[in-house]
PDB file of C-alpha atoms in Angstrom:
ATOM      1  CA  LYS A  20     228.072-102.259  28.856  1.00  0.00           C
ATOM      2  CA  ASN A  21     226.662-103.264  25.484  1.00  0.00           C
ATOM      3  CA  GLU A  22     225.864-100.468  23.081  1.00  0.00           C
ATOM      4  CA  VAL A  23     222.406-101.953  22.417  1.00  0.00           C
ATOM      5  CA  GLU A  24     220.439-103.384  25.316  1.00  0.00           C
ATOM      6  CA  GLN A  25     217.154-105.244  25.029  1.00  0.00           C
ATOM      7  CA  SER A  26     214.614-106.242  27.631  1.00  0.00           C
ATOM      8  CA  PRO A  27     213.273-108.625  28.556  1.00  0.00           C
ATOM      9  CA  GLN A  28     215.690-111.364  27.531  1.00  0.00           C
ATOM     10  CA  ASN A  29     212.889-113.942  27.572  1.00  0.00           C
ATOM     11  CA  LEU A  30     209.139-113.432  27.469  1.00  0.00           C
ATOM     12  CA  THR A  31     206.352-116.017  27.654  1.00  0.00           C
ATOM     13  CA  ALA A  32     202.754-114.899  27.200  1.00  0.00           C
ATOM     14  CA  GLN A  33     199.320-116.274  26.406  1.00  0.00           C
ATOM     15  CA  GLU A  34     197.755-115.974  22.995  1.00  0.00           C
ATOM     16  CA  GLY A  35     195.987-112.648  22.614  1.00  0.00           C
ATOM     17  CA  GLU A  36     198.168-110.699  25.011  1.00  0.00           C
ATOM     18  CA  PHE A  37     199.717-107.338  24.128  1.00  0.00           C
ATOM     19  CA  ILE A  38     203.495-107.686  23.930  1.00  0.00           C
ATOM     20  CA  THR A  39     206.142-105.007  24.420  1.00  0.00           C
ATOM     21  CA  ILE A  40     209.864-105.460  23.835  1.00  0.00           C
ATOM     22  CA  ASN A  41     212.212-102.618  24.691  1.00  0.00           C
ATOM     23  CA  CYS A  42     215.523-101.498  23.235  1.00  0.00           C
ATOM     24  CA  SER A  43     217.935 -98.871  24.548  1.00  0.00           C
ATOM     25  CA  TYR A  44     221.126 -97.765  22.864  1.00  0.00           C
ATOM     26  CA  SER A  45     224.054 -95.627  23.902  1.00  0.00           C
ATOM     27  CA  VAL A  46     225.487 -94.461  20.566  1.00  0.00           C
ATOM     28  CA  GLY A  47     224.353 -91.883  18.052  1.00  0.00           C
ATOM     29  CA  ILE A  48     222.444 -93.643  15.331  1.00  0.00           C
ATOM     30  CA  SER A  49     221.234 -93.039  11.819  1.00  0.00           C
ATOM     31  CA  ALA A  50     218.643 -95.827  11.966  1.00  0.00           C
ATOM     32  CA  LEU A  51     217.270 -98.555  14.217  1.00  0.00           C
ATOM     33  CA  HIS A  52     216.062-101.916  12.972  1.00  0.00           C
ATOM     34  CA  TRP A  53     213.716-104.493  14.452  1.00  0.00           C
ATOM     35  CA  LEU A  54     214.385-107.985  13.144  1.00  0.00           C
ATOM     36  CA  GLN A  55     212.746-111.369  13.666  1.00  0.00           C
ATOM     37  CA  GLN A  56     214.679-114.633  13.767  1.00  0.00           C
ATOM     38  CA  HIS A  57     212.924-118.000  13.740  1.00  0.00           C
ATOM     39  CA  PRO A  58     214.516-121.228  15.048  1.00  0.00           C
ATOM     40  CA  GLY A  59     215.739-122.138  11.552  1.00  0.00           C
ATOM     41  CA  GLY A  60     217.999-119.107  11.668  1.00  0.00           C
ATOM     42  CA  GLY A  61     216.726-116.899   8.879  1.00  0.00           C
ATOM     43  CA  ILE A  62     216.241-113.241   9.741  1.00  0.00           C
ATOM     44  CA  VAL A  63     213.360-111.100   8.569  1.00  0.00           C
ATOM     45  CA  SER A  64     213.535-107.335   8.682  1.00  0.00           C
ATOM     46  CA  LEU A  65     210.399-105.994  10.395  1.00  0.00           C
ATOM     47  CA  PHE A  66     211.031-102.258  10.667  1.00  0.00           C
ATOM     48  CA  MET A  67     213.658 -99.650   9.988  1.00  0.00           C
ATOM     49  CA  LEU A  68     213.127 -96.470  12.003  1.00  0.00           C
ATOM     50  CA  SER A  69     214.853 -93.140  12.232  1.00  0.00           C
ATOM     51  CA  SER A  70     212.033 -91.297  13.984  1.00  0.00           C
ATOM     52  CA  GLY A  71     208.446 -91.619  15.139  1.00  0.00           C
ATOM     53  CA  LYS A  72     206.374 -94.720  14.688  1.00  0.00           C
ATOM     54  CA  LYS A  73     205.683 -97.399  12.112  1.00  0.00           C
ATOM     55  CA  LYS A  74     202.878 -99.967  11.945  1.00  0.00           C
ATOM     56  CA  HIS A  75     202.594-103.142   9.924  1.00  0.00           C
ATOM     57  CA  GLY A  76     199.641-105.375  10.635  1.00  0.00           C
ATOM     58  CA  ARG A  77     199.711-106.279  14.337  1.00  0.00           C
ATOM     59  CA  LEU A  78     203.241-104.935  14.798  1.00  0.00           C
ATOM     60  CA  ILE A  79     204.030-101.402  15.907  1.00  0.00           C
ATOM     61  CA  ALA A  80     207.497 -99.929  16.393  1.00  0.00           C
ATOM     62  CA  THR A  81     208.276 -96.618  18.042  1.00  0.00           C
ATOM     63  CA  ILE A  82     211.479 -94.723  18.623  1.00  0.00           C
ATOM     64  CA  ASN A  83     212.396 -91.784  20.850  1.00  0.00           C
ATOM     65  CA  ILE A  84     215.654 -90.352  19.552  1.00  0.00           C
ATOM     66  CA  GLN A  85     216.155 -87.992  22.500  1.00  0.00           C
ATOM     67  CA  GLU A  86     215.803 -90.822  25.021  1.00  0.00           C
ATOM     68  CA  LYS A  87     217.661 -93.353  22.795  1.00  0.00           C
ATOM     69  CA  HIS A  88     214.882 -95.853  23.230  1.00  0.00           C
ATOM     70  CA  SER A  89     212.674 -97.931  20.981  1.00  0.00           C
ATOM     71  CA  SER A  90     209.828-100.337  21.575  1.00  0.00           C
ATOM     72  CA  LEU A  91     208.301-103.107  19.523  1.00  0.00           C
ATOM     73  CA  HIS A  92     204.667-103.920  20.267  1.00  0.00           C
ATOM     74  CA  ILE A  93     202.650-106.915  19.130  1.00  0.00           C
ATOM     75  CA  THR A  94     198.881-106.681  19.464  1.00  0.00           C
ATOM     76  CA  ALA A  95     196.637-109.760  19.696  1.00  0.00           C
ATOM     77  CA  SER A  96     199.675-112.043  19.910  1.00  0.00           C
ATOM     78  CA  HIS A  97     199.542-115.467  18.282  1.00  0.00           C
ATOM     79  CA  PRO A  98     201.683-118.606  18.671  1.00  0.00           C
ATOM     80  CA  ARG A  99     203.157-117.974  15.203  1.00  0.00           C
ATOM     81  CA  ASP A 100     204.693-114.776  16.631  1.00  0.00           C
ATOM     82  CA  SER A 101     207.018-116.987  18.691  1.00  0.00           C
ATOM     83  CA  ALA A 102     210.552-116.092  17.625  1.00  0.00           C
ATOM     84  CA  VAL A 103     213.602-114.125  18.695  1.00  0.00           C
ATOM     85  CA  TYR A 104     213.172-110.389  18.188  1.00  0.00           C
ATOM     86  CA  ILE A 105     216.356-108.428  17.722  1.00  0.00           C
ATOM     87  CA  CYS A 106     217.003-104.706  17.894  1.00  0.00           C
ATOM     88  CA  ALA A 107     219.983-103.460  15.877  1.00  0.00           C
ATOM     89  CA  VAL A 108     221.286 -99.987  15.041  1.00  0.00           C
ATOM     90  CA  ASN A 109     223.339 -98.283  12.368  1.00  0.00           C
ATOM     91  CA  GLU A 110     225.782 -96.077  14.229  1.00  0.00           C
ATOM     92  CA  MET A 111     225.953 -92.488  12.968  1.00  0.00           C
ATOM     93  CA  ASP A 112     228.656 -92.023  10.313  1.00  0.00           C
ATOM     94  CA  SER A 113     229.182 -95.790  10.166  1.00  0.00           C
ATOM     95  CA  ASN A 114     226.364 -97.074   8.028  1.00  0.00           C
ATOM     96  CA  TYR A 115     228.118-100.201   6.961  1.00  0.00           C
ATOM     97  CA  GLN A 116     227.510-102.370   9.965  1.00  0.00           C
ATOM     98  CA  LEU A 117     224.732-103.190  12.360  1.00  0.00           C
ATOM     99  CA  ILE A 118     225.292-103.169  16.113  1.00  0.00           C
ATOM    100  CA  TRP A 119     223.042-105.906  17.469  1.00  0.00           C
ATOM    101  CA  GLY A 120     221.160-106.352  20.690  1.00  0.00           C
ATOM    102  CA  ALA A 121     221.155-109.768  22.322  1.00  0.00           C
ATOM    103  CA  GLY A 122     217.592-110.502  21.274  1.00  0.00           C
ATOM    104  CA  THR A 123     214.365-111.249  23.110  1.00  0.00           C
ATOM    105  CA  LYS A 124     213.064-114.796  22.923  1.00  0.00           C
ATOM    106  CA  LEU A 125     209.273-114.623  22.742  1.00  0.00           C
ATOM    107  CA  ILE A 126     207.028-117.637  23.279  1.00  0.00           C
ATOM    108  CA  ILE A 127     203.303-117.276  22.806  1.00  0.00           C
ATOM    109  CA  LYS A 128     201.283-120.135  24.280  1.00  0.00           C
ATOM    110  CA  PRO A 129     197.911-121.114  22.799  1.00  0.00           C
TER     111      PRO A 129
ATOM    112  CA  GLU B  13     212.031-109.214  -6.111  1.00  0.00           C
ATOM    113  CA  THR B  14     214.185-112.322  -5.873  1.00  0.00           C
ATOM    114  CA  GLY B  15     215.203-112.007  -2.249  1.00  0.00           C
ATOM    115  CA  VAL B  16     218.576-113.106  -0.938  1.00  0.00           C
ATOM    116  CA  THR B  17     219.690-116.697  -1.460  1.00  0.00           C
ATOM    117  CA  GLN B  18     222.540-118.309   0.426  1.00  0.00           C
ATOM    118  CA  SER B  19     224.221-121.560  -0.476  1.00  0.00           C
ATOM    119  CA  PRO B  20     224.805-124.118   0.726  1.00  0.00           C
ATOM    120  CA  THR B  21     222.287-124.230   3.564  1.00  0.00           C
ATOM    121  CA  HIS B  22     224.364-126.621   5.633  1.00  0.00           C
ATOM    122  CA  LEU B  23     227.830-128.066   5.401  1.00  0.00           C
ATOM    123  CA  ILE B  24     230.338-129.931   7.483  1.00  0.00           C
ATOM    124  CA  LYS B  25     234.075-129.325   7.135  1.00  0.00           C
ATOM    125  CA  THR B  26     237.165-130.629   8.839  1.00  0.00           C
ATOM    126  CA  ARG B  27     239.504-128.413  10.837  1.00  0.00           C
ATOM    127  CA  GLY B  28     242.175-126.904   8.583  1.00  0.00           C
ATOM    128  CA  GLN B  29     240.047-127.047   5.444  1.00  0.00           C
ATOM    129  CA  GLN B  30     238.834-124.088   3.438  1.00  0.00           C
ATOM    130  CA  VAL B  31     235.219-123.166   2.720  1.00  0.00           C
ATOM    131  CA  THR B  32     233.386-120.834   0.338  1.00  0.00           C
ATOM    132  CA  LEU B  33     229.896-119.576   1.117  1.00  0.00           C
ATOM    133  CA  ARG B  34     227.757-117.784  -1.434  1.00  0.00           C
ATOM    134  CA  CYS B  35     225.127-115.082  -1.284  1.00  0.00           C
ATOM    135  CA  SER B  36     222.988-113.526  -3.980  1.00  0.00           C
ATOM    136  CA  SER B  37     221.828-109.984  -3.425  1.00  0.00           C
ATOM    137  CA  GLN B  38     218.284-108.780  -3.890  1.00  0.00           C
ATOM    138  CA  SER B  39     217.592-107.190  -7.227  1.00  0.00           C
ATOM    139  CA  GLY B  40     218.553-103.516  -7.090  1.00  0.00           C
ATOM    140  CA  HIS B  41     220.848-103.897  -4.073  1.00  0.00           C
ATOM    141  CA  ASN B  42     224.567-103.184  -4.457  1.00  0.00           C
ATOM    142  CA  THR B  43     225.790-103.811  -0.910  1.00  0.00           C
ATOM    143  CA  VAL B  44     226.281-107.139   0.851  1.00  0.00           C
ATOM    144  CA  SER B  45     227.166-107.584   4.514  1.00  0.00           C
ATOM    145  CA  TRP B  46     228.276-110.834   6.136  1.00  0.00           C
ATOM    146  CA  TYR B  47     227.653-111.835   9.747  1.00  0.00           C
ATOM    147  CA  GLN B  48     228.710-114.763  11.919  1.00  0.00           C
ATOM    148  CA  GLN B  49     226.255-115.999  14.531  1.00  0.00           C
ATOM    149  CA  ALA B  50     227.544-118.556  17.001  1.00  0.00           C
ATOM    150  CA  LEU B  51     224.976-120.720  18.762  1.00  0.00           C
ATOM    151  CA  GLY B  52     223.045-118.730  21.352  1.00  0.00           C
ATOM    152  CA  GLN B  53     224.808-115.477  20.462  1.00  0.00           C
ATOM    153  CA  GLY B  54     223.951-112.402  18.459  1.00  0.00           C
ATOM    154  CA  PRO B  55     225.385-111.907  14.966  1.00  0.00           C
ATOM    155  CA  GLN B  56     228.877-110.410  14.654  1.00  0.00           C
ATOM    156  CA  PHE B  57     229.787-108.229  11.672  1.00  0.00           C
ATOM    157  CA  ILE B  58     232.455-109.790   9.448  1.00  0.00           C
ATOM    158  CA  PHE B  59     232.664-107.339   6.543  1.00  0.00           C
ATOM    159  CA  GLN B  60     230.686-105.464   3.948  1.00  0.00           C
ATOM    160  CA  TYR B  61     231.110-105.133   0.193  1.00  0.00           C
ATOM    161  CA  TYR B  62     229.892-102.193  -1.838  1.00  0.00           C
ATOM    162  CA  ARG B  63     230.262-102.180  -5.619  1.00  0.00           C
ATOM    163  CA  GLU B  64     232.879-104.955  -5.498  1.00  0.00           C
ATOM    164  CA  GLU B  65     235.060-103.282  -2.854  1.00  0.00           C
ATOM    165  CA  GLU B  66     235.324-104.107   0.837  1.00  0.00           C
ATOM    166  CA  ASN B  67     234.177-100.980   2.688  1.00  0.00           C
ATOM    167  CA  GLY B  68     234.041-102.108   6.292  1.00  0.00           C
ATOM    168  CA  ARG B  69     235.403-104.957   8.355  1.00  0.00           C
ATOM    169  CA  GLY B  70     234.744-106.272  11.838  1.00  0.00           C
ATOM    170  CA  ASN B  71     237.155-107.945  14.215  1.00  0.00           C
ATOM    171  CA  PHE B  72     237.865-111.056  12.167  1.00  0.00           C
ATOM    172  CA  PRO B  73     241.294-112.410  11.123  1.00  0.00           C
ATOM    173  CA  PRO B  74     242.557-112.222   7.529  1.00  0.00           C
ATOM    174  CA  ARG B  75     241.682-115.873   6.913  1.00  0.00           C
ATOM    175  CA  PHE B  76     238.136-114.538   6.521  1.00  0.00           C
ATOM    176  CA  SER B  77     238.023-112.958   3.084  1.00  0.00           C
ATOM    177  CA  GLY B  78     235.390-112.086   0.564  1.00  0.00           C
ATOM    178  CA  LEU B  79     234.513-111.083  -2.940  1.00  0.00           C
ATOM    179  CA  GLN B  80     231.698-109.239  -4.603  1.00  0.00           C
ATOM    180  CA  PHE B  81     230.930-109.796  -8.278  1.00  0.00           C
ATOM    181  CA  PRO B  82     229.628-107.352 -10.915  1.00  0.00           C
ATOM    182  CA  ASN B  83     226.080-108.689 -10.355  1.00  0.00           C
ATOM    183  CA  TYR B  84     226.576-107.818  -6.643  1.00  0.00           C
ATOM    184  CA  SER B  85     226.455-111.415  -5.454  1.00  0.00           C
ATOM    185  CA  SER B  86     229.142-112.209  -2.919  1.00  0.00           C
ATOM    186  CA  GLU B  87     231.338-114.949  -1.521  1.00  0.00           C
ATOM    187  CA  LEU B  88     232.745-115.446   1.946  1.00  0.00           C
ATOM    188  CA  ASN B  89     235.910-117.548   2.093  1.00  0.00           C
ATOM    189  CA  VAL B  90     237.342-118.954   5.282  1.00  0.00           C
ATOM    190  CA  ASN B  91     240.773-120.595   5.244  1.00  0.00           C
ATOM    191  CA  ALA B  92     242.351-122.866   7.834  1.00  0.00           C
ATOM    192  CA  LEU B  93     239.026-123.614   9.506  1.00  0.00           C
ATOM    193  CA  GLU B  94     238.958-123.798  13.282  1.00  0.00           C
ATOM    194  CA  LEU B  95     236.386-125.474  15.517  1.00  0.00           C
ATOM    195  CA  ASP B  96     235.230-122.025  16.708  1.00  0.00           C
ATOM    196  CA  ASP B  97     234.263-121.139  13.142  1.00  0.00           C
ATOM    197  CA  SER B  98     231.224-123.372  13.565  1.00  0.00           C
ATOM    198  CA  ALA B  99     228.303-120.962  13.296  1.00  0.00           C
ATOM    199  CA  LEU B 100     225.434-119.693  11.212  1.00  0.00           C
ATOM    200  CA  TYR B 101     226.729-117.331   8.529  1.00  0.00           C
ATOM    201  CA  LEU B 102     224.236-114.721   7.445  1.00  0.00           C
ATOM    202  CA  CYS B 103     224.374-112.298   4.578  1.00  0.00           C
ATOM    203  CA  ALA B 104     222.250-109.210   4.079  1.00  0.00           C
ATOM    204  CA  SER B 105     221.878-107.043   1.005  1.00  0.00           C
ATOM    205  CA  SER B 106     220.951-103.390   0.886  1.00  0.00           C
ATOM    206  CA  SER B 107     221.332-100.235  -1.134  1.00  0.00           C
ATOM    207  CA  SER B 108     221.405 -96.527  -0.444  1.00  0.00           C
ATOM    208  CA  LEU B 109     217.854 -96.490  -1.824  1.00  0.00           C
ATOM    209  CA  SER B 110     216.592 -99.236   0.492  1.00  0.00           C
ATOM    210  CA  MET B 111     218.240 -97.520   3.448  1.00  0.00           C
ATOM    211  CA  GLY B 112     217.057 -94.068   2.401  1.00  0.00           C
ATOM    212  CA  GLN B 113     213.470 -95.219   1.880  1.00  0.00           C
ATOM    213  CA  GLY B 114     213.358 -97.064   5.174  1.00  0.00           C
ATOM    214  CA  TYR B 115     213.259-100.634   3.892  1.00  0.00           C
ATOM    215  CA  GLY B 116     216.670-101.522   5.273  1.00  0.00           C
ATOM    216  CA  TYR B 117     218.213-104.915   4.706  1.00  0.00           C
ATOM    217  CA  THR B 118     217.104-108.162   3.116  1.00  0.00           C
ATOM    218  CA  PHE B 119     218.607-111.176   4.848  1.00  0.00           C
ATOM    219  CA  GLY B 120     219.325-114.633   3.546  1.00  0.00           C
ATOM    220  CA  SER B 121     218.371-117.749   5.497  1.00  0.00           C
ATOM    221  CA  GLY B 122     221.963-118.444   6.379  1.00  0.00           C
ATOM    222  CA  THR B 123     224.528-121.201   5.945  1.00  0.00           C
ATOM    223  CA  ARG B 124     225.095-123.408   8.952  1.00  0.00           C
ATOM    224  CA  LEU B 125     228.757-124.413   9.029  1.00  0.00           C
ATOM    225  CA  THR B 126     229.980-127.173  11.317  1.00  0.00           C
ATOM    226  CA  VAL B 127     233.718-127.681  11.702  1.00  0.00           C
ATOM    227  CA  VAL B 128     234.756-131.050  13.122  1.00  0.00           C
TER     228      VAL B 128
END
């Protein structure tokens, strides 16, 4: 079993839909990251969370430390949101590496 | 902020050759991590450098080595290239401040290495 599990693996939606991507992890963590990777390969850091909720524009990320679960929400989705969204964690007492989820490939159709 | 720059963006090497990939760190960051991402897979941690010292290493053989310079830029060197080394190599810079303030990592756009 992977230490970081994401669901769904693939998600196709229509423009304007509300999107939720889920992440569960099995290790103790000091932080959780949501990252975006476009087809060219570059990765953009969206959020770093250790508790609660963060919002940036149409993106919202939440984390429940007790349940070891995080969600990334996209409101009013747009075709430019199409990308791979990756959840990754810093394991407690091991801040020097990220443990990565497999990613969720999101396609937003116009 | 200058961001993180990786060079080259693409290169093709022959099996058995050696390659050096470069990564600048974002201004104010003193830590650089390197990751290998094979096609269709998630990134795998290679190693991390903090203040010019390696302070963490993933499950990669010794032919993967690195350096960090006083300006905190970094190099990844791979000797005796194998076909399976073909991948996107990503670097990410950070600092205790960026991690403590919740900004996390700044990633480069990657170097796509093809070994033929």
